Coordinates of C-alpha atoms and ligand atoms in Angstrom, one line a residue:
M1 CA 72.9 -35.2 -33.9
L2 CA 76.5 -34.0 -34.3
Y3 CA 75.7 -31.5 -32.4
N4 CA 74.1 -32.9 -29.8
I5 CA 77.1 -35.3 -29.2
L6 CA 79.4 -32.1 -29.3
A7 CA 77.6 -30.3 -27.1
M8 CA 77.2 -33.8 -24.8
A9 CA 81.1 -33.8 -25.0
K10 CA 81.9 -29.9 -23.8
Y11 CA 79.0 -30.7 -20.7
M12 CA 81.1 -33.6 -19.9
M13 CA 84.3 -32.0 -19.6
R14 CA 82.8 -29.4 -17.7
F15 CA 82.9 -31.9 -15.1
R16 CA 86.1 -33.8 -16.0
R17 CA 89.9 -33.7 -18.0
N18 CA 93.1 -33.7 -16.7
V19 CA 95.1 -30.6 -15.9
Y20 CA 98.4 -30.8 -14.8
L21 CA 99.5 -27.8 -12.7
D22 CA 102.4 -29.4 -10.6
Y23 CA 105.1 -28.4 -13.3
N24 CA 107.9 -27.4 -10.3
A25 CA 107.4 -31.5 -9.1
T26 CA 107.8 -33.0 -11.9
T27 CA 107.6 -32.6 -16.0
N28 CA 106.5 -34.8 -18.9
V29 CA 109.2 -35.9 -21.1
S30 CA 109.0 -34.7 -23.8
R31 CA 108.5 -36.7 -27.0
S32 CA 112.4 -35.7 -28.5
V33 CA 113.9 -36.9 -25.6
R34 CA 111.8 -40.0 -26.0
R35 CA 112.6 -40.8 -28.7
T36 CA 116.5 -40.3 -28.0
M37 CA 116.2 -42.2 -25.1
I38 CA 114.4 -45.3 -27.0
R39 CA 117.1 -45.2 -29.2
V40 CA 120.2 -45.3 -26.7
L41 CA 118.7 -47.9 -25.3
K42 CA 117.6 -50.1 -28.4
Q43 CA 121.0 -49.4 -29.9
Y44 CA 123.2 -48.0 -27.4
Y45 CA 123.9 -50.7 -24.5
G46 CA 127.4 -51.1 -24.1
N47 CA 129.2 -50.0 -21.4
P48 CA 131.1 -46.7 -21.9
S49 CA 134.0 -48.0 -19.8
S50 CA 134.7 -50.5 -22.4
I51 CA 137.1 -49.6 -25.1
Y52 CA 135.5 -51.2 -27.9
T53 CA 133.9 -50.0 -29.7
T54 CA 130.4 -51.2 -28.6
G55 CA 131.3 -49.2 -25.2
R56 CA 132.9 -46.3 -27.1
K57 CA 129.4 -45.5 -28.8
S58 CA 127.8 -45.0 -25.3
A59 CA 130.5 -43.0 -24.1
E60 CA 130.1 -40.6 -26.8
I61 CA 126.2 -40.3 -26.1
I62 CA 127.8 -39.1 -23.1
D63 CA 129.3 -36.4 -24.5
T64 CA 126.7 -35.3 -26.4
A65 CA 124.8 -34.6 -23.4
R66 CA 127.0 -33.4 -22.0
R67 CA 128.2 -30.7 -24.5
H68 CA 124.3 -30.4 -24.4
V69 CA 123.8 -29.7 -20.5
A70 CA 127.3 -28.0 -20.5
T71 CA 125.5 -25.3 -23.8
A72 CA 122.4 -24.6 -21.7
V73 CA 124.3 -23.0 -19.3
N74 CA 127.0 -21.9 -21.0
A75 CA 129.6 -23.7 -18.4
N76 CA 132.3 -26.1 -20.7
P77 CA 131.7 -29.6 -20.5
Q78 CA 134.3 -30.7 -18.3
N79 CA 133.1 -29.2 -15.4
V80 CA 129.5 -31.0 -16.2
Y81 CA 129.2 -34.2 -14.1
F82 CA 126.4 -36.6 -14.2
T83 CA 124.6 -37.7 -10.9
A84 CA 121.6 -39.4 -10.3
C85 CA 119.4 -36.9 -9.3
A86 CA 120.1 -32.9 -7.4
T87 CA 119.6 -33.8 -4.3
E88 CA 123.1 -36.3 -5.3
S89 CA 124.6 -33.2 -6.4
N90 CA 123.5 -31.0 -3.3
N91 CA 124.7 -33.9 -0.8
A92 CA 128.0 -34.2 -2.5
I93 CA 129.2 -30.5 -2.8
L94 CA 127.9 -29.6 0.3
K95 CA 129.1 -33.3 2.6
S96 CA 132.5 -32.9 0.6
L97 CA 133.2 -29.0 1.5
S98 CA 132.4 -29.7 5.0
R99 CA 134.9 -32.6 4.5
C100 CA 137.7 -30.7 2.9
H101 CA 137.4 -27.4 5.7
Y102 CA 136.3 -28.5 8.9
P103 CA 138.0 -27.5 10.6
E104 CA 140.0 -24.7 10.0
K105 CA 136.7 -23.3 8.2
N106 CA 133.0 -24.8 9.8
K107 CA 130.7 -22.2 8.2
I108 CA 128.2 -22.2 5.7
I109 CA 125.4 -19.5 5.0
A110 CA 122.5 -20.5 3.2
T111 CA 119.2 -19.1 2.8
P112 CA 116.1 -20.7 5.2
I113 CA 113.9 -21.4 2.0
E114 CA 116.4 -23.9 0.3
H115 CA 115.1 -27.4 -1.2
P116 CA 115.2 -30.4 1.6
S117 CA 117.9 -31.6 -0.4
I118 CA 119.8 -28.6 0.9
H119 CA 118.0 -27.9 4.2
Q120 CA 118.2 -31.5 5.2
T121 CA 121.6 -31.6 4.4
L122 CA 122.9 -28.4 6.4
A123 CA 120.8 -29.6 9.3
F124 CA 122.6 -32.9 9.1
L125 CA 125.7 -31.3 8.9
A126 CA 124.8 -29.1 12.2
S127 CA 124.3 -32.2 14.0
Q128 CA 128.1 -32.7 12.8
N129 CA 129.6 -29.3 14.0
I130 CA 129.4 -27.2 11.2
V131 CA 127.3 -24.0 12.2
V132 CA 124.9 -23.4 9.7
E133 CA 123.7 -19.5 9.3
Y134 CA 120.5 -18.6 8.1
C135 CA 120.1 -15.1 6.0
P136 CA 116.5 -14.3 6.3
V137 CA 114.4 -13.7 3.2
D138 CA 111.5 -10.7 3.3
S139 CA 108.3 -11.4 2.2
E140 CA 108.4 -12.4 -1.0
G141 CA 111.6 -14.6 -0.5
K142 CA 114.7 -12.3 -1.7
I143 CA 118.1 -11.6 0.2
D144 CA 119.1 -8.9 0.7
P145 CA 122.9 -9.4 -0.3
K146 CA 124.7 -6.8 2.2
R147 CA 123.3 -9.0 5.0
L148 CA 124.2 -12.1 3.5
E149 CA 127.5 -10.2 2.8
S150 CA 127.1 -9.3 7.0
L151 CA 126.9 -12.5 8.4
I152 CA 130.3 -13.7 7.0
D153 CA 133.0 -14.0 8.9
E154 CA 136.7 -16.0 8.6
K155 CA 135.1 -19.3 9.9
T156 CA 133.1 -18.7 7.0
F157 CA 133.6 -21.3 3.9
L158 CA 130.6 -21.5 1.7
I159 CA 127.6 -19.9 0.9
C160 CA 124.5 -21.7 -0.7
C161 CA 121.5 -19.5 -2.5
M162 CA 119.4 -21.6 -4.7
L163 CA 118.7 -19.4 -8.0
A164 CA 114.9 -19.4 -8.0
N165 CA 112.4 -21.1 -5.0
N166 CA 110.0 -24.2 -6.4
E167 CA 107.7 -23.1 -4.0
I168 CA 107.3 -19.4 -5.1
G169 CA 109.4 -19.0 -8.0
T170 CA 111.5 -16.4 -6.6
V171 CA 114.5 -15.7 -8.6
Q172 CA 117.7 -14.5 -6.3
D173 CA 120.1 -12.3 -7.4
L174 CA 122.9 -14.8 -8.0
P175 CA 125.3 -12.2 -9.6
A176 CA 125.5 -10.2 -6.9
I177 CA 126.2 -13.1 -4.6
A178 CA 129.0 -14.7 -6.5
E179 CA 130.4 -11.0 -6.2
I180 CA 130.2 -10.9 -2.9
S181 CA 131.7 -14.6 -2.2
R182 CA 134.5 -13.6 -4.7
R183 CA 135.2 -10.6 -2.8
H184 CA 136.1 -12.7 0.7
N185 CA 137.3 -15.7 -1.4
I186 CA 134.4 -17.9 -0.3
L187 CA 132.8 -20.3 -2.2
V188 CA 129.6 -20.6 -3.5
L189 CA 126.6 -23.4 -4.2
S190 CA 123.4 -22.7 -6.4
D191 CA 120.3 -24.7 -6.7
C192 CA 119.7 -24.4 -10.2
V193 CA 117.3 -26.8 -10.7
Q194 CA 114.1 -25.3 -11.0
A195 CA 116.3 -22.2 -12.9
L196 CA 117.2 -24.2 -15.7
G197 CA 114.6 -24.7 -19.0
K198 CA 113.1 -21.6 -17.2
I199 CA 115.0 -18.7 -17.1
P200 CA 118.7 -17.7 -19.1
I201 CA 121.6 -19.7 -16.9
D202 CA 125.2 -18.0 -17.1
L203 CA 127.4 -20.2 -14.8
K204 CA 130.7 -18.4 -17.0
A205 CA 129.3 -14.8 -16.6
W206 CA 128.8 -15.5 -13.0
G207 CA 131.7 -17.0 -11.3
I208 CA 129.7 -19.6 -9.3
N209 CA 131.8 -22.4 -8.0
Y210 CA 128.9 -24.9 -7.9
A211 CA 125.6 -25.5 -9.7
S212 CA 122.8 -28.1 -9.3
F213 CA 120.8 -29.6 -12.0
S214 CA 117.9 -32.2 -12.3
A215 CA 116.4 -33.2 -16.1
H216 CA 112.9 -34.4 -15.1
K217 CA 112.3 -30.3 -14.4
L218 CA 112.6 -29.5 -18.1
Y219 CA 110.9 -32.3 -19.6
G220 CA 113.6 -35.0 -19.6
P221 CA 113.7 -38.1 -17.6
K222 CA 113.7 -38.5 -13.8
G223 CA 116.8 -40.1 -12.2
V224 CA 119.4 -38.1 -13.2
G225 CA 121.4 -35.1 -12.6
A226 CA 124.1 -32.9 -13.0
L227 CA 126.9 -31.3 -11.1
Y228 CA 128.5 -28.5 -12.4
I229 CA 131.9 -27.7 -10.8
K230 CA 134.0 -24.7 -11.8
H231 CA 137.7 -25.3 -12.5
G232 CA 140.0 -25.4 -9.9
S233 CA 137.0 -25.6 -6.9
P234 CA 137.4 -28.0 -4.4
F235 CA 135.8 -31.5 -4.1
E236 CA 136.0 -34.7 -2.7
P237 CA 134.5 -37.6 -4.4
F238 CA 132.0 -38.8 -2.6
M239 CA 130.9 -41.9 -4.1
H240 CA 133.9 -44.4 -4.6
G241 CA 134.7 -47.8 -6.0
G242 CA 134.8 -46.3 -9.8
H243 CA 136.8 -44.0 -12.4
Q244 CA 133.6 -42.6 -14.1
E245 CA 132.7 -39.1 -14.3
G246 CA 136.5 -37.8 -13.9
G247 CA 137.0 -39.6 -10.7
I248 CA 134.2 -37.3 -9.3
R249 CA 131.0 -39.8 -9.2
A250 CA 132.0 -43.5 -9.3
G251 CA 129.6 -45.6 -11.0
T252 CA 128.1 -47.2 -14.8
E253 CA 126.8 -44.4 -16.0
C254 CA 123.3 -44.6 -17.1
V255 CA 123.0 -43.7 -20.2
H256 CA 119.9 -43.3 -21.2
N257 CA 118.6 -41.2 -18.7
I258 CA 121.9 -39.2 -19.8
A259 CA 121.0 -39.1 -23.5
G260 CA 117.6 -37.6 -22.3
F261 CA 118.8 -35.4 -20.1
G262 CA 121.2 -34.4 -22.9
E263 CA 117.9 -33.5 -25.4
A264 CA 116.0 -32.0 -23.2
C265 CA 118.9 -29.2 -23.0
R266 CA 119.4 -28.7 -26.5
N267 CA 116.3 -27.8 -26.7
I268 CA 116.6 -24.7 -24.0
K269 CA 115.8 -22.3 -26.7
S270 CA 112.3 -23.5 -27.3
L271 CA 111.9 -23.4 -23.7
L272 CA 113.0 -20.4 -23.0
A273 CA 111.0 -19.1 -25.5
N274 CA 107.6 -20.5 -24.5
T275 CA 107.6 -18.4 -21.2
R276 CA 105.8 -15.5 -22.6
R277 CA 103.2 -17.2 -23.3
I278 CA 103.2 -19.4 -19.9
Q279 CA 103.8 -15.9 -18.2
K280 CA 100.2 -14.9 -19.8
L281 CA 98.5 -17.4 -18.2
K282 CA 100.3 -17.4 -15.2
S283 CA 98.4 -13.8 -14.9
K284 CA 95.4 -14.2 -15.8
C285 CA 95.0 -17.2 -13.4
I286 CA 95.7 -14.9 -10.7
R287 CA 93.6 -11.7 -11.8
E288 CA 91.0 -15.0 -11.8
I289 CA 91.7 -15.9 -8.1
R290 CA 91.0 -12.4 -7.5
K291 CA 88.1 -11.9 -8.8
I292 CA 86.9 -14.8 -7.0
K293 CA 88.6 -14.5 -3.7
P294 CA 89.5 -10.4 -3.4
D295 CA 92.0 -11.3 0.1
C296 CA 93.4 -13.9 -1.6
I297 CA 97.5 -13.2 -1.1
I298 CA 100.1 -14.3 -4.1
N299 CA 102.8 -15.2 -1.9
S300 CA 105.1 -15.1 -5.3
P301 CA 106.5 -11.6 -5.8
E302 CA 105.7 -9.8 -9.3
S303 CA 109.1 -8.8 -10.6
S304 CA 112.3 -11.6 -10.3
C305 CA 110.1 -14.8 -9.9
L306 CA 109.8 -18.2 -12.3
A307 CA 107.0 -17.2 -15.4
N308 CA 105.2 -20.6 -14.2
T309 CA 104.8 -20.5 -10.4
I310 CA 102.0 -19.4 -8.6
S311 CA 102.0 -19.5 -4.5
V312 CA 98.8 -17.7 -3.3
T313 CA 97.0 -18.3 -0.2
I314 CA 93.3 -18.6 0.6
P315 CA 92.5 -17.8 3.2
D316 CA 89.4 -19.5 4.9
V317 CA 90.3 -22.8 2.5
H318 CA 92.1 -25.6 4.2
S319 CA 94.7 -26.2 1.0
A320 CA 95.1 -30.1 1.8
D321 CA 90.4 -30.1 1.4
I322 CA 90.8 -27.9 -2.1
M323 CA 93.6 -30.1 -3.0
A324 CA 91.4 -33.0 -2.6
I325 CA 88.3 -31.3 -4.8
L326 CA 91.3 -30.3 -7.8
D327 CA 92.2 -33.7 -7.5
S328 CA 88.8 -35.6 -7.9
R329 CA 87.8 -33.3 -11.3
G330 CA 91.4 -34.2 -12.5
I331 CA 93.1 -31.1 -11.5
A332 CA 97.0 -31.6 -9.9
V333 CA 98.4 -29.2 -7.8
S334 CA 101.3 -29.0 -4.7
A335 CA 99.9 -27.5 -0.9
G336 CA 101.7 -25.3 0.9
S337 CA 102.2 -28.5 3.6
A338 CA 103.7 -31.8 2.7
C339 CA 99.9 -33.1 2.9
S340 CA 100.9 -35.2 0.0
S341 CA 103.8 -36.8 2.1
G342 CA 101.1 -37.1 5.0
D343 CA 101.9 -35.5 7.8
D344 CA 100.7 -31.4 6.9
K345 CA 103.5 -29.3 8.4
P346 CA 103.4 -25.8 7.2
S347 CA 106.3 -25.4 4.7
H348 CA 109.6 -23.8 5.7
V349 CA 110.1 -22.0 2.4
L350 CA 106.0 -20.4 3.3
K351 CA 107.4 -20.0 7.3
A352 CA 110.5 -18.6 6.4
I353 CA 108.6 -15.6 4.2
G354 CA 106.4 -15.0 7.0
L355 CA 103.5 -17.0 7.1
S356 CA 101.6 -18.4 10.2
D357 CA 101.3 -22.2 10.1
S358 CA 97.6 -22.1 9.7
A359 CA 97.9 -19.6 6.1
A360 CA 100.5 -22.3 4.8
R361 CA 98.1 -24.7 5.7
Q362 CA 95.8 -22.4 3.2
T363 CA 98.3 -22.6 0.6
L364 CA 98.7 -23.9 -3.0
R365 CA 101.3 -23.9 -5.3
I366 CA 100.1 -23.8 -9.3
S367 CA 103.0 -24.2 -11.4
L368 CA 102.3 -24.3 -15.3
G369 CA 103.8 -25.4 -18.0
N370 CA 104.7 -26.3 -22.1
R371 CA 101.1 -28.0 -22.0
T372 CA 99.4 -25.7 -19.9
T373 CA 96.4 -24.1 -22.2
I374 CA 94.1 -21.4 -21.7
G375 CA 91.1 -23.9 -21.7
D376 CA 92.9 -25.5 -18.5
I377 CA 92.9 -22.0 -16.8
R378 CA 89.6 -21.2 -17.3
Y379 CA 88.5 -25.2 -15.6
T380 CA 90.6 -25.1 -12.7
I381 CA 89.0 -21.4 -11.9
N382 CA 85.6 -23.1 -12.7
V383 CA 86.5 -26.0 -10.1
V384 CA 88.0 -23.7 -7.3
R385 CA 85.3 -21.0 -7.7
E386 CA 82.6 -23.5 -7.0
Y387 CA 84.6 -25.0 -4.1
V388 CA 85.1 -21.5 -2.8
T389 CA 81.8 -20.3 -2.9
G390 CA 80.6 -23.7 -1.8
G391 CA 79.2 -25.5 -5.4
S392 CA 81.0 -28.1 -4.3
V393 CA 80.0 -32.3 -3.0
H394 CA 80.4 -31.7 0.7
V395 CA 82.3 -33.6 3.0
N396 CA 81.4 -33.9 6.8
M397 CA 85.1 -33.4 8.1
I398 CA 85.8 -34.0 12.6
R399 CA 87.9 -32.2 14.1
P400 CA 90.0 -33.8 16.3
V401 CA 88.9 -32.9 19.9
E402 CA 85.8 -34.9 18.0
V403 CA 87.0 -37.8 18.7
T404 CA 86.5 -38.5 22.1
E405 CA 85.6 -42.2 23.7
D406 CA 82.3 -42.0 22.5
I407 CA 83.0 -42.0 19.4
I408 CA 86.2 -44.1 19.5
F409 CA 84.0 -46.9 20.7
D410 CA 80.7 -46.5 19.3
E411 CA 80.3 -49.9 17.6
Q412 CA 78.6 -47.9 15.1
N413 CA 81.6 -46.2 13.4
F414 CA 83.4 -47.8 11.7
I415 CA 87.4 -45.8 11.5
L416 CA 89.1 -46.6 8.1
D417 CA 93.1 -45.6 8.2
V418 CA 94.6 -45.3 4.6
R419 CA 97.5 -44.4 5.9
P420 CA 101.0 -45.6 4.2
Q421 CA 102.9 -48.0 6.6
F422 CA 105.5 -46.1 7.1
L423 CA 103.4 -43.2 8.5
R424 CA 102.1 -45.7 11.0
K425 CA 105.0 -46.3 12.5
I426 CA 105.8 -42.5 13.6
V427 CA 102.3 -42.1 14.9
K428 CA 100.1 -44.7 16.3
G429 CA 96.4 -45.4 15.4
L430 CA 93.2 -44.5 16.4
P431 CA 92.0 -47.8 18.5
N432 CA 89.8 -50.0 17.1
S433 CA 90.9 -48.5 13.9
H434 CA 90.8 -50.8 10.4
E435 CA 94.1 -50.6 8.3
A436 CA 93.6 -50.5 4.5
S437 CA 95.9 -49.0 1.8
F438 CA 95.3 -46.1 0.2
F439 CA 96.7 -46.8 -2.9
S440 CA 94.6 -49.5 -3.3
I441 CA 91.2 -48.9 -1.8
K442 CA 89.8 -50.1 -4.3
R443 CA 90.3 -53.7 -3.4
Y444 CA 88.8 -52.8 -0.2
L445 CA 84.9 -51.9 -0.7
H446 CA 83.6 -55.2 -0.3
L447 CA 85.0 -55.0 3.4
L448 CA 83.4 -51.4 4.3
P449 CA 80.6 -51.3 5.7
R450 CA 77.5 -49.7 4.4
D451 CA 75.6 -49.8 7.3
K452 CA 77.8 -47.8 9.6
H453 CA 79.5 -44.0 9.7
I454 CA 83.2 -44.7 8.0
L455 CA 85.2 -41.8 9.8
V456 CA 88.3 -42.5 7.2
V457 CA 91.6 -41.2 8.9
C458 CA 95.2 -41.2 7.4
Q459 CA 98.5 -38.6 9.0
G460 CA 97.9 -35.2 8.3
G461 CA 94.0 -35.3 6.8
Y462 CA 94.6 -35.1 3.5
L463 CA 94.3 -38.8 1.9
A464 CA 91.6 -38.8 4.1
Y465 CA 89.7 -36.6 2.7
M466 CA 90.6 -38.1 -1.0
V467 CA 89.2 -41.2 0.4
V468 CA 85.8 -39.7 0.7
H469 CA 85.2 -38.3 -1.8
F470 CA 86.2 -41.7 -3.5
L471 CA 83.8 -43.7 -1.1
K472 CA 80.9 -40.8 -1.7
S473 CA 81.2 -41.6 -5.8
K474 CA 80.6 -45.0 -4.7
G475 CA 77.4 -44.7 -3.2
F476 CA 79.2 -44.8 0.2
E477 CA 77.0 -42.0 2.2
N478 CA 77.2 -41.8 5.9
V479 CA 81.5 -41.2 5.4
S480 CA 83.4 -38.5 7.3
C481 CA 87.2 -37.1 7.1
L482 CA 89.2 -36.6 10.5
R483 CA 90.7 -33.5 10.1
A484 CA 94.6 -32.6 10.4
G485 CA 94.6 -36.8 10.4
V486 CA 96.0 -38.5 13.3
V487 CA 98.7 -35.8 14.0
G488 CA 96.1 -33.6 14.9
W489 CA 94.7 -35.8 17.5
K490 CA 97.9 -37.1 19.0
E491 CA 98.1 -33.1 19.7
Q492 CA 94.8 -32.3 20.6
C493 CA 93.7 -35.3 22.5
R494 CA 96.9 -36.3 24.7
D495 CA 95.1 -38.2 27.4
L496 CA 93.3 -40.1 24.7
Y497 CA 96.2 -40.9 22.3
K498 CA 98.4 -41.8 25.4
K499 CA 95.7 -44.0 26.9
Y500 CA 94.2 -46.1 23.7
A501 CA 96.5 -45.6 20.7
G502 CA 97.5 -48.8 18.9
Q503 CA 95.0 -50.6 21.1
N504 CA 93.0 -53.5 18.9
I505 CA 93.8 -52.4 15.3
S506 CA 92.8 -55.1 12.6
I507 CA 94.7 -54.8 9.0
L508 CA 92.4 -55.4 6.0
E509 CA 93.2 -58.4 3.8
P510 CA 92.6 -57.0 0.3
A511 CA 90.6 -58.8 -2.1
Ligands
PLP601 N1 116.0 -28.8 -5.8 C1 114.9 -28.1 -6.3 C2 114.9 -26.7 -6.0 C3 114.1 -28.7 -6.4 O1 112.7 -28.3 -6.9 C4 113.9 -29.8 -7.0 C5 113.0 -31.6 -6.8 O2 111.6 -30.8 -6.4 C6 115.6 -30.7 -6.0 C7 116.3 -29.7 -5.8 C8 115.6 -32.0 -5.8 O3 116.0 -32.6 -7.5 P1 115.5 -34.3 -8.0 O4 114.4 -34.7 -7.8 O5 116.5 -34.3 -9.1 O6 116.4 -34.9 -6.8

């Protein structure tokens, strides 16, 4: 009897378990961080700026956390400032330094593979007369320090180079870049978000001027980041209205988040020790993917790479499709395009290392973490194998060019648009479509016709694909997905888009 139950459980596990392989996006909050935060929330509610005991206790919590963060990156605590996130830290430095230097100096040199919090801030600054020059990277995402040095001129005030890349895992030779900057008397900002907890960081030895960090990438809470400013480096506060954080960052501190960040950094040694185990799992995963698809391309470098990150291009496999299949089997990974946000744009990082748009759309990022087990890898590989060898549930995909007037105005077709509101403002919907929210699709089931063909559409194709899977699991047999979404339709059927987009759209009212 017991044997049968176990056998059944094992059988079921082949089909569904929860496997999180997106640790570069965010991590779970560790038990000790959670305990610390709850204790702070319960006991230390005082405003850290208040001078009485209750307030001073909160201030002490912040001081302790600052020491832990500083120790984790080998910095002096007085050079570490808490912010709301690394995006804020990066914005603060880039905008502040541009203000300090312009117009005498107006040039920033950056890598083309920076996180959007740098990349898009630089694009904004470029619109404000700052010259941004990108130093090309090689096919592994590496910067050649000599090439970077050749871009420096008398107008350059900052080099901006991340330590470890979030999509492909490439680790840059930051000490060499810092050395160049010292020779030329130029400041250096490094986004160290993905590196913290994965590789050792030694800010004192490297001598860089600014670095940014985020707690939620190392099993800490979301909503708290840090900014390192080397003593004597210029900075103009970005937030005004308070004296907190030595006047660098105004606003009452989020004490429990800061305490959680400190605790996460206190665990740094065990995080670093775990990277050997994670590296073995990563190697196993790469070996197995290569067995399934010998022509796959591993974009992550073999050396100088984070131990947890795999970027893999699987020819002929659209990442939106396989991500949806993986998701339907409980596996979370991410893709080489922003398909999760719906617009299916190829990632600028993959483009910078030389991938074509279509290769980027066939790329997955698998990032491992503390909870990843060999069982997770085996299960994931099985699902990938099933999909690649054609063993998964078939989803009927309709190409944008097939969505002609015949399809749009055929009464037997029910067009279901599952895009979030903000995307509907960017690209108009298909005519005669019915709008429903992807996030609560369950509540619309009773409104969907079982006797018609349902064509599910979203911005880039990914959300629709997931909805088709869901509808199939609920017994809807005649459902299809619009590949490349309304963006693809707009691009490939320009005339139809101009003539009909946005017409006769109805909004479904959920139960
Ligand atoms: N920099 C890198 C390299 C990242 O991976 C991320 C988060 O994905 C950030 C910056 C932004 O961090 P936060 O979520 O704290 O704003």
